[in-house]
Amino acid sequence: MRSVPVASLKRLTWLLAAAGALAGAVSGCVPVVVGGAAAAGTVMAVDRRTTGSQVEDEGIELRAGNRINEAAGQGGHINITSYNRQVLLTGEVPNEAFKQKAQAAVAGTQNVSSVVNELAVMESSTLSQRSEDAYITGKVKASLIDAKDLSASTIKVVTERKVVYLMGRVTERESKRAAEIARGVSGVVKVVRVFEILSEQELKQISVNRTTGTNAAPVITDTSAGPVGGAKAAPATVVPAPAAAPATSTGVTTSPVTSSPVKPTNDGFTTKP
């Protein structure tokens, strides 16, 4: 029996997941979606978050969804994605007031450290658009898996209206490399990095923790404006999130993205016809 490389199996898994997500997107419509749902993907088996943080992120997504429904009511199409207690909001809402209510509701959710509000005031995307987003997510994940110099399972991919958002705990080199790969995927119109930047020393410590089975890497919450490194771990308390400024496309930048508050880095570009 011929063996199949692990990377090939992972790539096939993500392509199949994208196909399943596409079918799911066509089958129905849910106003508030947690975890990025069909158009998001990551692997929990190999993760740079602590086990507790992974479980907490799932809880945050559920609680935040409930709070949005209570505060703003039903309307629009909102994806909620939490990574290491940082929440990304994507989708479409009917008006600016709804957008701000949604952000305030998420910011007040227990254990949320910061919010990146990428909600657009416009008509909700169609099922076909969401299906295409799910397919793009699968292709981006497959391309990340194909890369020999990245750990694809540490990066979460969320796609909304062909804009790809990248989340995870990565080094500056990995951040730039992942954005470069995502930009090369057909159908992608823009890449937005919402990474928590780790130093090489922090990454090494995470590897040591995983090897020893402790998985006790701290959550990095450096609030200074200086380079990320030597960051202090924040206690797991309710932290009001700052108002999220609308993202502007300025091309590829090299400034690090700190974890609190999150300032997404937009790699704006235009795809070839």
Coordinates of C-alpha atoms in Angstrom, one line a residue:
M1 CA 0.0 0.0 0.0
R2 CA 1.4 3.4 -1.0
S3 CA 1.6 5.9 1.8
V4 CA 0.2 9.4 1.4
P5 CA 2.3 12.4 2.7
V6 CA 0.8 14.2 5.7
A7 CA 0.8 17.5 3.9
S8 CA -1.3 16.0 1.1
L9 CA -3.8 14.7 3.6
K10 CA -4.1 18.0 5.3
R11 CA -4.5 19.8 1.9
L12 CA -7.2 17.3 0.9
T13 CA -9.0 17.7 4.2
W14 CA -9.2 21.5 3.7
L15 CA -10.4 21.2 0.2
L16 CA -13.1 18.8 1.3
A17 CA -14.0 21.1 4.2
A18 CA -14.4 23.9 1.8
A19 CA -16.7 21.8 -0.4
G20 CA -18.8 20.9 2.6
A21 CA -18.9 24.5 3.7
L22 CA -20.0 25.6 0.3
A23 CA -22.9 23.1 0.4
G24 CA -23.8 24.3 3.9
A25 CA -23.8 27.9 2.8
V26 CA -26.2 27.1 0.0
S27 CA -28.6 25.2 2.2
G28 CA -29.6 28.0 4.6
C29 CA -29.0 31.4 6.1
V30 CA -28.1 32.3 9.7
P31 CA -28.0 36.1 10.6
V32 CA -25.2 35.7 13.3
V33 CA -22.5 33.1 12.6
V34 CA -19.9 32.1 15.2
G35 CA -16.4 31.0 14.4
G36 CA -16.5 32.4 10.9
A37 CA -18.5 29.2 10.1
A38 CA -18.2 28.1 6.5
A39 CA -15.7 30.7 5.4
A40 CA -13.2 30.2 8.2
G41 CA -10.8 27.5 9.1
T42 CA -8.0 26.4 11.5
V43 CA -6.8 23.2 13.1
M44 CA -7.0 22.8 16.9
A45 CA -4.7 19.8 17.0
V46 CA -1.6 22.0 16.5
D47 CA -2.3 25.4 18.0
R48 CA -0.2 28.1 19.6
R49 CA -3.0 29.1 21.9
T50 CA -3.3 27.3 25.2
T51 CA -5.9 24.6 25.5
G52 CA -7.9 26.9 27.8
S53 CA -7.7 29.7 25.3
Q54 CA -9.0 27.5 22.5
V55 CA -12.0 26.5 24.6
E56 CA -12.5 30.1 25.8
D57 CA -12.6 31.4 22.2
E58 CA -15.4 29.0 21.4
G59 CA -17.3 30.2 24.4
I60 CA -16.7 33.9 23.5
E61 CA -18.1 33.3 20.0
L62 CA -21.3 31.8 21.4
R63 CA -21.8 34.5 24.1
A64 CA -21.0 37.3 21.7
G65 CA -23.6 36.0 19.3
N66 CA -26.2 36.0 21.9
R67 CA -25.3 39.5 23.1
I68 CA -25.6 40.9 19.6
N69 CA -29.0 39.3 19.2
E70 CA -30.1 40.8 22.5
A71 CA -28.6 44.3 21.9
A72 CA -29.2 44.8 18.2
G73 CA -31.8 42.3 17.3
Q74 CA -32.0 40.2 14.2
G75 CA -30.7 41.8 11.0
G76 CA -27.8 41.7 8.6
H77 CA -25.3 38.9 8.4
I78 CA -22.5 38.8 11.0
N79 CA -19.6 36.4 11.4
I80 CA -17.9 36.3 14.8
T81 CA -14.4 34.9 15.0
S82 CA -12.4 34.8 18.3
Y83 CA -8.7 34.0 18.4
N84 CA -6.9 34.3 21.7
R85 CA -9.7 36.5 23.1
Q86 CA -9.5 38.9 20.1
V87 CA -12.7 39.1 18.2
L88 CA -13.1 39.8 14.5
L89 CA -16.5 40.9 13.2
T90 CA -17.1 40.6 9.5
G91 CA -20.2 40.6 7.4
E92 CA -22.9 43.2 6.5
V93 CA -25.4 45.2 8.7
P94 CA -28.2 47.5 7.7
N95 CA -26.9 50.8 9.2
E96 CA -24.1 52.4 11.3
A97 CA -26.1 52.2 14.5
F98 CA -26.5 48.5 14.2
K99 CA -22.7 48.2 13.5
Q100 CA -21.9 50.1 16.7
K101 CA -24.4 48.2 18.8
A102 CA -22.9 44.9 17.6
Q103 CA -19.4 46.1 18.5
A104 CA -20.4 47.3 22.0
A105 CA -22.2 44.0 22.6
V106 CA -19.1 42.0 21.8
A107 CA -16.8 44.4 23.7
G108 CA -18.9 43.7 26.8
T109 CA -18.7 40.0 26.4
Q110 CA -16.8 38.2 29.2
N111 CA -13.1 37.7 28.6
V112 CA -13.0 39.6 25.3
S113 CA -9.7 41.6 25.1
S114 CA -10.3 43.6 21.9
V115 CA -12.6 43.8 18.9
V116 CA -11.8 44.4 15.2
N117 CA -15.0 45.7 13.6
E118 CA -14.9 45.0 9.9
L119 CA -18.7 45.0 9.5
A120 CA -19.8 46.8 6.3
V121 CA -23.0 48.9 6.1
M122 CA -24.6 47.4 3.0
E123 CA -27.0 44.7 1.9
S124 CA -26.3 41.2 3.1
S125 CA -24.1 39.0 0.9
T126 CA -25.9 36.4 -1.2
L127 CA -25.6 32.7 -0.7
S128 CA -23.6 32.4 -3.8
Q129 CA -21.1 35.0 -2.6
R130 CA -20.8 33.2 0.7
S131 CA -20.2 29.9 -1.1
E132 CA -17.4 31.6 -3.1
D133 CA -15.9 32.9 0.1
A134 CA -15.9 29.4 1.6
Y135 CA -14.2 28.1 -1.5
I136 CA -11.6 30.9 -1.4
T137 CA -10.9 30.0 2.3
G138 CA -10.3 26.4 1.3
K139 CA -7.9 27.4 -1.4
V140 CA -6.0 29.8 0.9
K141 CA -5.7 27.1 3.5
A142 CA -4.5 24.6 1.0
S143 CA -1.9 27.0 -0.3
L144 CA -0.7 27.6 3.3
I145 CA -0.4 23.9 3.8
D146 CA 1.7 23.6 0.5
A147 CA 4.2 26.1 1.8
K148 CA 7.2 24.4 3.4
D149 CA 8.2 27.4 5.6
L150 CA 4.9 27.9 7.5
S151 CA 2.8 26.0 10.0
A152 CA -0.5 26.4 8.3
S153 CA -2.5 24.9 11.3
T154 CA -1.6 27.9 13.4
I155 CA -3.3 30.4 11.1
K156 CA -7.1 31.0 10.9
V157 CA -8.5 32.2 7.6
V158 CA -11.7 34.1 7.3
T159 CA -13.1 35.3 4.0
E160 CA -15.8 37.9 3.5
R161 CA -16.7 39.3 0.1
K162 CA -13.4 38.0 -1.3
V163 CA -11.4 39.8 1.4
V164 CA -9.2 37.4 3.3
Y165 CA -8.5 38.0 7.0
L166 CA -5.6 36.1 8.6
M167 CA -5.6 35.5 12.4
G168 CA -3.1 33.7 14.6
R169 CA 0.0 33.9 16.8
V170 CA 2.9 34.2 14.4
T171 CA 6.3 35.8 14.0
E172 CA 6.8 38.8 11.8
R173 CA 8.3 36.6 9.1
E174 CA 5.4 34.2 9.2
S175 CA 3.0 37.2 9.0
K176 CA 4.5 38.5 5.8
R177 CA 4.8 35.1 4.3
A178 CA 1.2 34.1 4.9
A179 CA 0.0 37.4 3.4
E180 CA 2.1 36.8 0.4
I181 CA 0.7 33.4 -0.1
A182 CA -2.9 34.5 0.4
R183 CA -2.5 37.3 -2.2
G184 CA -1.5 34.8 -4.8
V185 CA -4.7 32.8 -4.5
S186 CA -7.2 33.4 -7.4
G187 CA -10.3 35.3 -6.4
V188 CA -8.8 37.2 -3.5
V189 CA -9.2 40.9 -3.8
K190 CA -7.5 42.0 -0.5
V191 CA -5.6 40.5 2.4
V192 CA -6.0 41.8 6.0
R193 CA -3.6 40.6 8.7
V194 CA -5.1 40.5 12.2
F195 CA -2.1 38.7 13.7
E196 CA -0.7 38.6 17.2
I197 CA 3.0 39.0 16.6
L198 CA 5.4 36.8 18.6
S199 CA 9.1 37.1 19.0
E200 CA 11.3 34.2 18.1
Q201 CA 11.9 33.6 21.8
E202 CA 8.2 33.5 22.5
L203 CA 7.7 31.0 19.7
K204 CA 10.5 28.9 21.0
Q205 CA 8.9 28.8 24.5
I206 CA 5.6 27.7 23.0
S207 CA 7.4 24.8 21.3
V208 CA 9.1 23.8 24.6
N209 CA 5.7 23.9 26.4
R210 CA 4.1 21.7 23.7
T211 CA 7.0 19.2 23.9
T212 CA 6.8 19.0 27.7
G213 CA 3.0 18.8 27.6
T214 CA 2.5 21.9 29.7
N215 CA 0.9 24.0 26.9
A216 CA 1.1 26.9 29.3
A217 CA 2.2 29.7 27.0
P218 CA 0.9 33.0 28.3
V219 CA -1.5 35.2 26.3
I220 CA 0.5 38.1 25.0
T221 CA -1.2 41.5 25.6
D222 CA 1.5 44.1 25.1
T223 CA -0.2 47.5 25.0
S224 CA 2.9 49.6 24.3
A225 CA 3.6 51.2 20.9
G226 CA 7.1 49.7 20.8
P227 CA 8.2 46.4 19.2
V228 CA 6.4 43.3 20.5
G229 CA 8.6 41.4 22.8
G230 CA 8.7 40.8 26.6
A231 CA 5.0 41.3 26.7
K232 CA 3.1 40.9 29.9
A233 CA 0.2 38.5 30.2
A234 CA -3.1 40.1 30.9
P235 CA -5.5 38.6 33.5
A236 CA -8.6 36.9 32.1
T237 CA -11.0 39.7 32.9
V238 CA -13.6 41.7 31.0
V239 CA -11.7 44.4 29.1
P240 CA -13.7 47.1 27.2
A241 CA -12.6 47.0 23.6
P242 CA -11.5 50.2 21.9
A243 CA -13.5 51.6 19.0
A244 CA -12.4 50.0 15.8
A245 CA -11.3 52.5 13.1
P246 CA -12.3 51.6 9.6
A247 CA -9.6 49.7 7.8
T248 CA -7.9 51.5 4.9
S249 CA -6.0 49.8 2.1
T250 CA -2.4 51.2 2.1
G251 CA -0.5 48.4 0.6
V252 CA 1.9 46.1 2.3
T253 CA 3.2 47.4 5.6
T254 CA 5.8 46.1 8.0
S255 CA 4.6 47.6 11.3
P256 CA 3.8 44.8 13.9
V257 CA 0.2 44.2 14.9
T258 CA 0.0 44.2 18.7
S259 CA -2.7 42.2 20.4
S260 CA -4.4 45.0 22.5
P261 CA -5.7 47.0 20.8
V262 CA -5.7 45.1 17.5
K263 CA -4.9 47.2 14.5
P264 CA -5.4 45.1 11.3
T265 CA -2.7 45.5 8.6
N266 CA -4.3 45.7 5.2
D267 CA -2.3 44.3 2.2
G268 CA -4.3 46.1 -0.4
F269 CA -3.8 45.1 -4.0
T270 CA -5.8 44.6 -7.2
T271 CA -6.0 41.2 -8.8
K272 CA -5.2 40.7 -12.5
P273 CA -8.2 40.4 -14.7

